[in-house]
PDB file of C-alpha atoms in Angstrom:
ATOM      1  CA  MET A  86     154.220 134.031  83.141  1.00  0.00           C
ATOM      2  CA  PRO A  87     151.746 131.056  83.655  1.00  0.00           C
ATOM      3  CA  GLY A  88     150.780 130.293  87.077  1.00  0.00           C
ATOM      4  CA  LEU A  89     148.493 128.696  89.364  1.00  0.00           C
ATOM      5  CA  THR A  90     145.030 129.912  89.614  1.00  0.00           C
ATOM      6  CA  ILE A  91     142.048 129.648  91.663  1.00  0.00           C
ATOM      7  CA  THR A  92     138.199 129.880  91.941  1.00  0.00           C
ATOM      8  CA  THR A  93     136.776 130.183  95.463  1.00  0.00           C
ATOM      9  CA  SER A  94     133.911 132.214  97.180  1.00  0.00           C
ATOM     10  CA  VAL A  95     134.616 135.395  99.038  1.00  0.00           C
ATOM     11  CA  LEU A  96     131.310 136.742  99.746  1.00  0.00           C
ATOM     12  CA  ASP A  97     127.604 135.065 100.082  1.00  0.00           C
ATOM     13  CA  PHE A  98     125.187 137.172  98.280  1.00  0.00           C
ATOM     14  CA  ASP A  99     120.960 136.849  99.643  1.00  0.00           C
ATOM     15  CA  ALA A 100     118.262 135.374  97.018  1.00  0.00           C
ATOM     16  CA  GLU A 101     118.218 138.853  95.255  1.00  0.00           C
ATOM     17  CA  GLY A 102     122.099 138.819  94.919  1.00  0.00           C
ATOM     18  CA  ARG A 103     122.523 141.860  97.362  1.00  0.00           C
ATOM     19  CA  ILE A 104     124.975 141.486 100.621  1.00  0.00           C
ATOM     20  CA  PRO A 105     122.494 140.339 103.211  1.00  0.00           C
ATOM     21  CA  LEU A 106     122.532 143.152 106.273  1.00  0.00           C
ATOM     22  CA  SER A 107     121.083 143.788 109.603  1.00  0.00           C
ATOM     23  CA  SER A 108     118.443 145.885 109.783  1.00  0.00           C
ATOM     24  CA  ARG A 109     120.791 148.029 112.029  1.00  0.00           C
ATOM     25  CA  ILE A 110     122.457 149.170 108.991  1.00  0.00           C
ATOM     26  CA  LYS A 111     121.746 152.351 107.696  1.00  0.00           C
ATOM     27  CA  HIS A 112     124.875 153.735 105.886  1.00  0.00           C
ATOM     28  CA  VAL A 113     127.718 152.366 104.166  1.00  0.00           C
ATOM     29  CA  VAL A 114     131.755 153.242 103.883  1.00  0.00           C
ATOM     30  CA  LEU A 115     133.828 152.133 101.361  1.00  0.00           C
ATOM     31  CA  GLU A 116     137.423 152.011 101.528  1.00  0.00           C
ATOM     32  CA  ILE A 117     139.374 151.140  98.338  1.00  0.00           C
ATOM     33  CA  GLY A 118     143.469 150.200  98.802  1.00  0.00           C
ATOM     34  CA  CYS A 119     143.866 149.226 102.341  1.00  0.00           C
ATOM     35  CA  ASN A 120     147.312 148.054 102.384  1.00  0.00           C
ATOM     36  CA  GLY A 121     148.805 147.139 105.989  1.00  0.00           C
ATOM     37  CA  HIS A 122     148.021 150.353 107.714  1.00  0.00           C
ATOM     38  CA  ASN A 123     145.961 153.309 108.278  1.00  0.00           C
ATOM     39  CA  LEU A 124     142.964 151.226 108.105  1.00  0.00           C
ATOM     40  CA  LEU A 125     139.487 152.764 108.998  1.00  0.00           C
ATOM     41  CA  TRP A 126     137.772 150.110 111.228  1.00  0.00           C
ATOM     42  CA  ASN A 127     139.722 150.835 114.247  1.00  0.00           C
ATOM     43  CA  GLN A 128     140.849 154.554 113.097  1.00  0.00           C
ATOM     44  CA  ARG A 129     139.667 157.165 114.920  1.00  0.00           C
ATOM     45  CA  LEU A 130     137.361 159.329 112.157  1.00  0.00           C
ATOM     46  CA  ARG A 131     138.691 162.985 111.185  1.00  0.00           C
ATOM     47  CA  LEU A 132     136.985 164.495 108.367  1.00  0.00           C
ATOM     48  CA  PRO A 133     137.018 168.310 107.490  1.00  0.00           C
ATOM     49  CA  PHE A 134     133.221 168.342 107.364  1.00  0.00           C
ATOM     50  CA  ASP A 135     130.252 166.415 108.932  1.00  0.00           C
ATOM     51  CA  VAL A 136     128.709 163.627 106.731  1.00  0.00           C
ATOM     52  CA  PRO A 137     125.593 162.214 107.336  1.00  0.00           C
ATOM     53  CA  GLY A 138     125.391 158.812 109.450  1.00  0.00           C
ATOM     54  CA  LEU A 139     128.936 159.126 110.568  1.00  0.00           C
ATOM     55  CA  ARG A 140     130.535 160.241 113.801  1.00  0.00           C
ATOM     56  CA  GLN A 141     133.412 162.327 114.247  1.00  0.00           C
ATOM     57  CA  GLY A 142     136.124 161.245 116.521  1.00  0.00           C
ATOM     58  CA  TRP A 143     135.043 157.832 116.552  1.00  0.00           C
ATOM     59  CA  PRO A 144     136.227 154.647 114.913  1.00  0.00           C
ATOM     60  CA  LEU A 145     133.919 152.721 112.998  1.00  0.00           C
ATOM     61  CA  SER A 146     134.506 149.640 114.740  1.00  0.00           C
ATOM     62  CA  ASN A 147     132.367 151.645 117.377  1.00  0.00           C
ATOM     63  CA  GLN A 148     129.500 152.748 115.085  1.00  0.00           C
ATOM     64  CA  SER A 149     126.940 150.335 115.322  1.00  0.00           C
ATOM     65  CA  GLU A 150     124.506 151.379 111.820  1.00  0.00           C
ATOM     66  CA  VAL A 151     127.880 151.681 109.940  1.00  0.00           C
ATOM     67  CA  LEU A 152     128.657 148.902 107.168  1.00  0.00           C
ATOM     68  CA  LEU A 153     132.396 149.145 106.118  1.00  0.00           C
ATOM     69  CA  ILE A 154     133.410 147.198 103.031  1.00  0.00           C
ATOM     70  CA  SER A 155     137.163 147.099 102.443  1.00  0.00           C
ATOM     71  CA  PHE A 156     138.718 146.558  99.122  1.00  0.00           C
ATOM     72  CA  GLU A 157     142.547 144.719  98.868  1.00  0.00           C
ATOM     73  CA  PRO A 158     143.784 142.788  95.997  1.00  0.00           C
ATOM     74  CA  LEU A 159     147.066 141.962  97.535  1.00  0.00           C
ATOM     75  CA  TRP A 160     146.208 138.345  99.357  1.00  0.00           C
ATOM     76  CA  ASP A 161     148.589 138.935 102.312  1.00  0.00           C
ATOM     77  CA  LYS A 162     147.352 141.983 103.254  1.00  0.00           C
ATOM     78  CA  TYR A 163     143.705 141.035 102.371  1.00  0.00           C
ATOM     79  CA  ALA A 164     143.978 138.125 105.229  1.00  0.00           C
ATOM     80  CA  LEU A 165     145.696 140.309 107.456  1.00  0.00           C
ATOM     81  CA  TYR A 166     142.525 142.601 107.329  1.00  0.00           C
ATOM     82  CA  LEU A 167     140.118 139.748 106.964  1.00  0.00           C
ATOM     83  CA  SER A 168     141.742 138.485 110.404  1.00  0.00           C
ATOM     84  CA  HIS A 169     141.708 142.305 111.822  1.00  0.00           C
ATOM     85  CA  HIS A 170     145.329 141.561 112.422  1.00  0.00           C
ATOM     86  CA  ARG A 171     144.655 138.734 115.345  1.00  0.00           C
ATOM     87  CA  THR A 172     148.524 137.322 114.812  1.00  0.00           C
ATOM     88  CA  ASN A 173     147.811 135.766 118.234  1.00  0.00           C
ATOM     89  CA  MET A 174     145.745 133.244 116.551  1.00  0.00           C
ATOM     90  CA  LEU A 175     149.302 131.847 114.973  1.00  0.00           C
ATOM     91  CA  ASP A 176     150.499 131.370 118.988  1.00  0.00           C
ATOM     92  CA  GLY A 177     149.217 127.982 119.473  1.00  0.00           C
ATOM     93  CA  GLY A 178     147.556 128.654 122.853  1.00  0.00           C
ATOM     94  CA  LYS A 179     143.700 127.503 123.849  1.00  0.00           C
ATOM     95  CA  HIS A 180     142.695 131.010 123.072  1.00  0.00           C
ATOM     96  CA  ALA A 181     144.210 130.787 119.738  1.00  0.00           C
ATOM     97  CA  ARG A 182     143.129 127.289 118.940  1.00  0.00           C
ATOM     98  CA  ARG A 183     139.086 128.395 119.763  1.00  0.00           C
ATOM     99  CA  THR A 184     139.752 131.512 117.555  1.00  0.00           C
ATOM    100  CA  THR A 185     141.396 129.648 114.532  1.00  0.00           C
ATOM    101  CA  GLU A 186     139.210 126.923 114.333  1.00  0.00           C
ATOM    102  CA  LYS A 187     135.650 128.585 114.751  1.00  0.00           C
ATOM    103  CA  SER A 188     133.913 128.702 111.204  1.00  0.00           C
ATOM    104  CA  TYR A 189     132.935 132.325 109.794  1.00  0.00           C
ATOM    105  CA  PRO A 190     131.227 133.335 106.511  1.00  0.00           C
ATOM    106  CA  PRO A 191     132.984 134.178 103.533  1.00  0.00           C
ATOM    107  CA  GLY A 192     134.046 137.948 103.523  1.00  0.00           C
ATOM    108  CA  TRP A 193     132.931 138.890 107.136  1.00  0.00           C
ATOM    109  CA  ALA A 194     136.182 140.261 108.820  1.00  0.00           C
ATOM    110  CA  VAL A 195     136.804 138.004 112.051  1.00  0.00           C
ATOM    111  CA  ARG A 196     134.942 139.442 115.495  1.00  0.00           C
ATOM    112  CA  SER A 197     133.535 142.267 113.488  1.00  0.00           C
ATOM    113  CA  GLY A 198     129.733 141.234 113.934  1.00  0.00           C
ATOM    114  CA  THR A 199     127.737 142.100 110.467  1.00  0.00           C
ATOM    115  CA  ARG A 200     129.829 145.295 110.101  1.00  0.00           C
ATOM    116  CA  HIS A 201     132.833 144.889 108.557  1.00  0.00           C
ATOM    117  CA  ILE A 202     133.431 142.895 104.779  1.00  0.00           C
ATOM    118  CA  VAL A 203     137.177 142.578 103.018  1.00  0.00           C
ATOM    119  CA  LEU A 204     137.268 141.635  99.572  1.00  0.00           C
ATOM    120  CA  PRO A 205     140.185 140.503  97.696  1.00  0.00           C
ATOM    121  CA  MET A 206     139.749 142.534  94.627  1.00  0.00           C
ATOM    122  CA  ALA A 207     140.400 145.844  92.937  1.00  0.00           C
ATOM    123  CA  VAL A 208     138.366 148.767  92.309  1.00  0.00           C
ATOM    124  CA  GLY A 209     138.242 150.586  88.712  1.00  0.00           C
ATOM    125  CA  HIS A 210     136.020 150.193  85.186  1.00  0.00           C
ATOM    126  CA  PRO A 211     135.136 148.054  83.383  1.00  0.00           C
ATOM    127  CA  ASP A 212     134.184 144.856  85.421  1.00  0.00           C
ATOM    128  CA  GLY A 213     136.353 141.609  84.919  1.00  0.00           C
ATOM    129  CA  GLU A 214     139.980 141.757  85.672  1.00  0.00           C
ATOM    130  CA  ALA A 215     143.047 143.695  85.576  1.00  0.00           C
ATOM    131  CA  THR A 216     146.686 143.939  85.825  1.00  0.00           C
ATOM    132  CA  LEU A 217     148.030 145.061  89.226  1.00  0.00           C
ATOM    133  CA  HIS A 218     151.830 145.967  89.200  1.00  0.00           C
ATOM    134  CA  VAL A 219     153.120 145.315  92.565  1.00  0.00           C
ATOM    135  CA  ALA A 220     156.250 147.226  93.530  1.00  0.00           C
ATOM    136  CA  ARG A 221     158.756 146.047  95.640  1.00  0.00           C
ATOM    137  CA  SER A 222     157.388 148.450  98.463  1.00  0.00           C
ATOM    138  CA  ASP A 223     153.917 146.721  97.831  1.00  0.00           C
ATOM    139  CA  GLY A 224     151.976 149.856  99.270  1.00  0.00           C
ATOM    140  CA  CYS A 225     153.319 151.446  95.697  1.00  0.00           C
ATOM    141  CA  SER A 226     151.444 149.045  93.566  1.00  0.00           C
ATOM    142  CA  SER A 227     149.226 150.284  91.670  1.00  0.00           C
ATOM    143  CA  LEU A 228     146.714 149.134  88.271  1.00  0.00           C
ATOM    144  CA  LEU A 229     148.805 151.845  86.482  1.00  0.00           C
ATOM    145  CA  PRO A 230     152.042 150.911  84.859  1.00  0.00           C
ATOM    146  CA  ILE A 231     155.277 152.031  87.002  1.00  0.00           C
ATOM    147  CA  ASN A 232     157.418 153.842  85.425  1.00  0.00           C
ATOM    148  CA  LEU A 233     160.062 156.212  87.072  1.00  0.00           C
ATOM    149  CA  SER A 234     160.846 158.138  84.453  1.00  0.00           C
ATOM    150  CA  ALA A 235     157.152 159.576  84.637  1.00  0.00           C
ATOM    151  CA  ALA A 236     157.897 161.019  87.731  1.00  0.00           C
ATOM    152  CA  SER A 237     158.732 165.035  88.379  1.00  0.00           C
ATOM    153  CA  GLY A 238     160.022 166.754  90.885  1.00  0.00           C
ATOM    154  CA  GLU A 239     161.055 165.976  94.440  1.00  0.00           C
ATOM    155  CA  TRP A 240     159.646 162.666  93.619  1.00  0.00           C
ATOM    156  CA  ARG A 241     161.780 161.580  91.334  1.00  0.00           C
ATOM    157  CA  SER A 242     165.051 162.553  93.439  1.00  0.00           C
ATOM    158  CA  TRP A 243     163.829 160.456  96.546  1.00  0.00           C
ATOM    159  CA  GLY A 244     165.558 157.931  97.246  1.00  0.00           C
ATOM    160  CA  PHE A 245     162.984 155.428  98.497  1.00  0.00           C
ATOM    161  CA  MET A 246     160.651 156.341  95.480  1.00  0.00           C
ATOM    162  CA  ARG A 247     163.878 155.469  93.079  1.00  0.00           C
ATOM    163  CA  GLN A 248     164.712 152.153  95.126  1.00  0.00           C
ATOM    164  CA  ARG A 249     161.403 150.946  95.979  1.00  0.00           C
ATOM    165  CA  CYS A 250     158.492 152.503  95.311  1.00  0.00           C
ATOM    166  CA  ALA A 251     158.998 152.882  91.462  1.00  0.00           C
ATOM    167  CA  LYS A 252     160.080 149.404  91.032  1.00  0.00           C
ATOM    168  CA  GLN A 253     158.153 146.712  89.842  1.00  0.00           C
ATOM    169  CA  ALA A 254     158.281 143.732  91.545  1.00  0.00           C
ATOM    170  CA  ASP A 255     155.601 141.592  89.943  1.00  0.00           C
ATOM    171  CA  THR A 256     152.505 141.918  88.390  1.00  0.00           C
ATOM    172  CA  ARG A 257     149.114 139.559  89.193  1.00  0.00           C
ATOM    173  CA  THR A 258     145.851 139.369  87.726  1.00  0.00           C
ATOM    174  CA  VAL A 259     143.378 140.523  89.847  1.00  0.00           C
ATOM    175  CA  PRO A 260     139.444 140.990  89.664  1.00  0.00           C
ATOM    176  CA  LEU A 261     138.320 144.420  89.096  1.00  0.00           C
ATOM    177  CA  ILE A 262     135.070 145.659  90.064  1.00  0.00           C
ATOM    178  CA  SER A 263     133.626 149.177  89.807  1.00  0.00           C
ATOM    179  CA  LEU A 264     131.739 151.366  92.286  1.00  0.00           C
ATOM    180  CA  GLN A 265     128.887 151.618  89.875  1.00  0.00           C
ATOM    181  CA  THR A 266     128.401 147.512  90.362  1.00  0.00           C
ATOM    182  CA  VAL A 267     129.086 147.755  94.033  1.00  0.00           C
ATOM    183  CA  ILE A 268     126.457 150.438  94.764  1.00  0.00           C
ATOM    184  CA  GLU A 269     123.555 149.708  92.595  1.00  0.00           C
ATOM    185  CA  ARG A 270     123.868 146.044  92.589  1.00  0.00           C
ATOM    186  CA  TRP A 271     125.371 144.573  95.806  1.00  0.00           C
ATOM    187  CA  LEU A 272     123.921 147.104  98.286  1.00  0.00           C
ATOM    188  CA  PRO A 273     120.178 147.399  99.012  1.00  0.00           C
ATOM    189  CA  ARG A 274     118.828 149.785  97.164  1.00  0.00           C
ATOM    190  CA  LYS A 275     117.736 152.762  99.906  1.00  0.00           C
ATOM    191  CA  LEU A 276     120.755 152.624 101.199  1.00  0.00           C
ATOM    192  CA  ARG A 277     123.392 155.643 100.379  1.00  0.00           C
ATOM    193  CA  VAL A 278     127.107 155.377 100.889  1.00  0.00           C
ATOM    194  CA  SER A 279     128.322 158.128 103.279  1.00  0.00           C
ATOM    195  CA  PHE A 280     132.106 157.914 102.729  1.00  0.00           C
ATOM    196  CA  VAL A 281     134.456 156.492 100.253  1.00  0.00           C
ATOM    197  CA  LYS A 282     138.350 156.125 100.843  1.00  0.00           C
ATOM    198  CA  ILE A 283     140.343 155.791  98.264  1.00  0.00           C
ATOM    199  CA  ASP A 284     144.201 155.245  98.533  1.00  0.00           C
ATOM    200  CA  ALA A 285     144.913 153.605  94.402  1.00  0.00           C
ATOM    201  CA  GLN A 286     148.400 155.064  93.781  1.00  0.00           C
ATOM    202  CA  GLY A 287     147.696 157.524  90.993  1.00  0.00           C
ATOM    203  CA  TYR A 288     144.436 155.626  90.091  1.00  0.00           C
ATOM    204  CA  ASP A 289     142.309 157.415  92.701  1.00  0.00           C
ATOM    205  CA  ALA A 290     140.421 159.694  90.509  1.00  0.00           C
ATOM    206  CA  GLN A 291     139.586 156.713  88.169  1.00  0.00           C
ATOM    207  CA  VAL A 292     138.399 154.885  90.963  1.00  0.00           C
ATOM    208  CA  ALA A 293     136.135 157.733  91.904  1.00  0.00           C
ATOM    209  CA  ALA A 294     134.643 158.114  88.237  1.00  0.00           C
ATOM    210  CA  SER A 295     133.854 154.430  88.040  1.00  0.00           C
ATOM    211  CA  ALA A 296     130.921 154.953  90.181  1.00  0.00           C
ATOM    212  CA  GLY A 297     128.840 156.640  87.126  1.00  0.00           C
ATOM    213  CA  ARG A 298     125.628 157.356  87.823  1.00  0.00           C
ATOM    214  CA  ALA A 299     125.871 155.619  91.232  1.00  0.00           C
ATOM    215  CA  ALA A 300     127.679 158.689  92.367  1.00  0.00           C
ATOM    216  CA  ALA A 301     124.900 160.124  93.085  1.00  0.00           C
ATOM    217  CA  ARG A 302     124.425 157.964  96.205  1.00  0.00           C
ATOM    218  CA  ILE A 303     127.711 159.160  97.523  1.00  0.00           C
ATOM    219  CA  ASP A 304     128.062 161.788  99.769  1.00  0.00           C
ATOM    220  CA  ALA A 305     131.922 162.338 100.376  1.00  0.00           C
ATOM    221  CA  PHE A 306     134.948 160.857  98.991  1.00  0.00           C
ATOM    222  CA  GLN A 307     138.740 161.109 100.019  1.00  0.00           C
ATOM    223  CA  LEU A 308     141.554 160.833  97.358  1.00  0.00           C
ATOM    224  CA  GLU A 309     145.424 160.829  97.434  1.00  0.00           C
ATOM    225  CA  VAL A 310     146.368 163.233  95.267  1.00  0.00           C
ATOM    226  CA  SER A 311     149.716 164.496  94.026  1.00  0.00           C
ATOM    227  CA  SER A 312     150.888 167.890  93.780  1.00  0.00           C
ATOM    228  CA  ASP A 313     150.875 169.276  90.211  1.00  0.00           C
ATOM    229  CA  ALA A 314     154.507 169.816  90.722  1.00  0.00           C
ATOM    230  CA  CYS A 315     155.930 166.119  91.310  1.00  0.00           C
ATOM    231  CA  ALA A 316     154.136 163.855  88.844  1.00  0.00           C
ATOM    232  CA  GLN A 317     153.682 160.342  90.168  1.00  0.00           C
ATOM    233  CA  PRO A 318     155.810 157.072  88.878  1.00  0.00           C
ATOM    234  CA  TYR A 319     152.746 155.631  87.008  1.00  0.00           C
ATOM    235  CA  ASN A 320     151.913 155.800  83.384  1.00  0.00           C
ATOM    236  CA  GLY A 321     148.567 157.997  83.000  1.00  0.00           C
ATOM    237  CA  ALA A 322     148.579 159.246  86.917  1.00  0.00           C
ATOM    238  CA  GLU A 323     146.233 162.454  86.635  1.00  0.00           C
ATOM    239  CA  THR A 324     147.712 165.680  88.384  1.00  0.00           C
ATOM    240  CA  CYS A 325     145.764 167.054  91.734  1.00  0.00           C
ATOM    241  CA  THR A 326     144.104 170.033  89.398  1.00  0.00           C
ATOM    242  CA  ALA A 327     142.967 166.819  87.146  1.00  0.00           C
ATOM    243  CA  SER A 328     141.680 164.966  89.908  1.00  0.00           C
ATOM    244  CA  VAL A 329     139.477 168.000  91.412  1.00  0.00           C
ATOM    245  CA  ALA A 330     138.228 168.734  87.965  1.00  0.00           C
ATOM    246  CA  ARG A 331     136.972 165.357  87.622  1.00  0.00           C
ATOM    247  CA  LEU A 332     135.502 165.132  90.815  1.00  0.00           C
ATOM    248  CA  ARG A 333     133.617 168.630  90.073  1.00  0.00           C
ATOM    249  CA  ALA A 334     132.619 167.229  87.224  1.00  0.00           C
ATOM    250  CA  MET A 335     130.587 164.303  88.985  1.00  0.00           C
ATOM    251  CA  GLY A 336     128.970 166.733  91.534  1.00  0.00           C
ATOM    252  CA  PHE A 337     131.552 167.024  94.283  1.00  0.00           C
ATOM    253  CA  ASP A 338     133.617 169.930  95.677  1.00  0.00           C
ATOM    254  CA  THR A 339     136.625 170.324  98.188  1.00  0.00           C
ATOM    255  CA  LEU A 340     137.839 172.878 100.656  1.00  0.00           C
ATOM    256  CA  SER A 341     141.342 172.066  99.757  1.00  0.00           C
ATOM    257  CA  GLN A 342     143.530 173.663  96.699  1.00  0.00           C
ATOM    258  CA  CYS A 343     145.734 172.139  94.509  1.00  0.00           C
ATOM    259  CA  ALA A 344     148.221 175.365  94.571  1.00  0.00           C
ATOM    260  CA  ARG A 345     148.151 175.539  98.366  1.00  0.00           C
ATOM    261  CA  PRO A 346     149.524 171.939  99.888  1.00  0.00           C
ATOM    262  CA  HIS A 347     148.762 173.182 103.086  1.00  0.00           C
ATOM    263  CA  THR A 348     144.888 173.020 102.543  1.00  0.00           C
ATOM    264  CA  TRP A 349     145.066 169.232 101.819  1.00  0.00           C
ATOM    265  CA  HIS A 350     145.287 166.341 104.960  1.00  0.00           C
ATOM    266  CA  ASN A 351     148.294 164.232 105.608  1.00  0.00           C
ATOM    267  CA  ARG A 352     150.913 165.693 103.614  1.00  0.00           C
ATOM    268  CA  GLY A 353     153.727 163.666 102.220  1.00  0.00           C
ATOM    269  CA  PHE A 354     156.969 163.834 101.174  1.00  0.00           C
ATOM    270  CA  HIS A 355     158.298 167.548 100.235  1.00  0.00           C
ATOM    271  CA  ASP A 356     154.185 168.131 100.177  1.00  0.00           C
ATOM    272  CA  CYS A 357     154.278 166.013  97.014  1.00  0.00           C
ATOM    273  CA  SER A 358     150.997 164.170  97.704  1.00  0.00           C
ATOM    274  CA  GLY A 359     148.197 165.007 100.266  1.00  0.00           C
ATOM    275  CA  ASP A 360     144.898 163.318 101.139  1.00  0.00           C
ATOM    276  CA  ILE A 361     141.746 165.730  99.421  1.00  0.00           C
ATOM    277  CA  PHE A 362     138.374 165.235 101.080  1.00  0.00           C
ATOM    278  CA  PHE A 363     135.314 165.932  98.485  1.00  0.00           C
ATOM    279  CA  TYR A 364     131.852 166.310  99.509  1.00  0.00           C
ATOM    280  CA  ARG A 365     128.624 166.625  97.667  1.00  0.00           C
ATOM    281  CA  LYS A 366     127.668 169.594  96.305  1.00  0.00           C
ATOM    282  CA  VAL A 367     124.157 171.510  96.956  1.00  0.00           C
ATOM    283  CA  ILE A 368     122.426 172.469  93.852  1.00  0.00           C
ATOM    284  CA  SER A 369     119.477 174.815  95.213  1.00  0.00           C
ATOM    285  CA  SER A 370     116.298 175.071  93.231  1.00  0.00           C
TER     286      SER A 370
END
């Protein structure tokens, strides 16, 4: 359907075409698919293994050497995260006027200093544009086509899935960037990515794979997976087994097992989904 599109600046680069960073930044975390909850900035970091440069149990907002870059293609959620959920900015008070009238550089989250960037983009391959399939419950939106008939197991019988999650409300054209471009072109060459958290509704492993050769600069991933017995309501969504195989081929391994959901984290409805953490495999010489 024809509509209005705009071109606007969302982040300034330096003369070399990279993100200008404070000399204090030593580590980077990438967050793909933020929506409006479970946001890394203020969430205590709890990983099943230690990751270089990250402090267990501390929110990233209190880790001064870490830069967080968050990607969220839904504009209302992007704007909310960019303002760090400061809804009191709209209350009309004197403090609110001082906050809302202050100038902030594009992309840098309000009150984060120079440690949190939020971008209205999706992540995947290839660079360019993609169609975002927006669900009635927009946390279920995906770059994969929504299709209830693709679901199986408990997913298919769940009322919320049938009425909200697997019902498409809209499609939108969104900018798409690969992890390889972010890491190789945007970040300073010496910086590693300590951790990549992905929640992309069936597209998680494809997002991870978009790192290409730049995966060598990543220490750990978190992916949301779906049980092999509960196919997600998206055309082309990978099973847990396929996702684990893809990440292992990229040089990562996990302590979790697809056939044993109790080894997952943040398990969802009837153990149909959960988070799996991947660490870089150490290759002995």
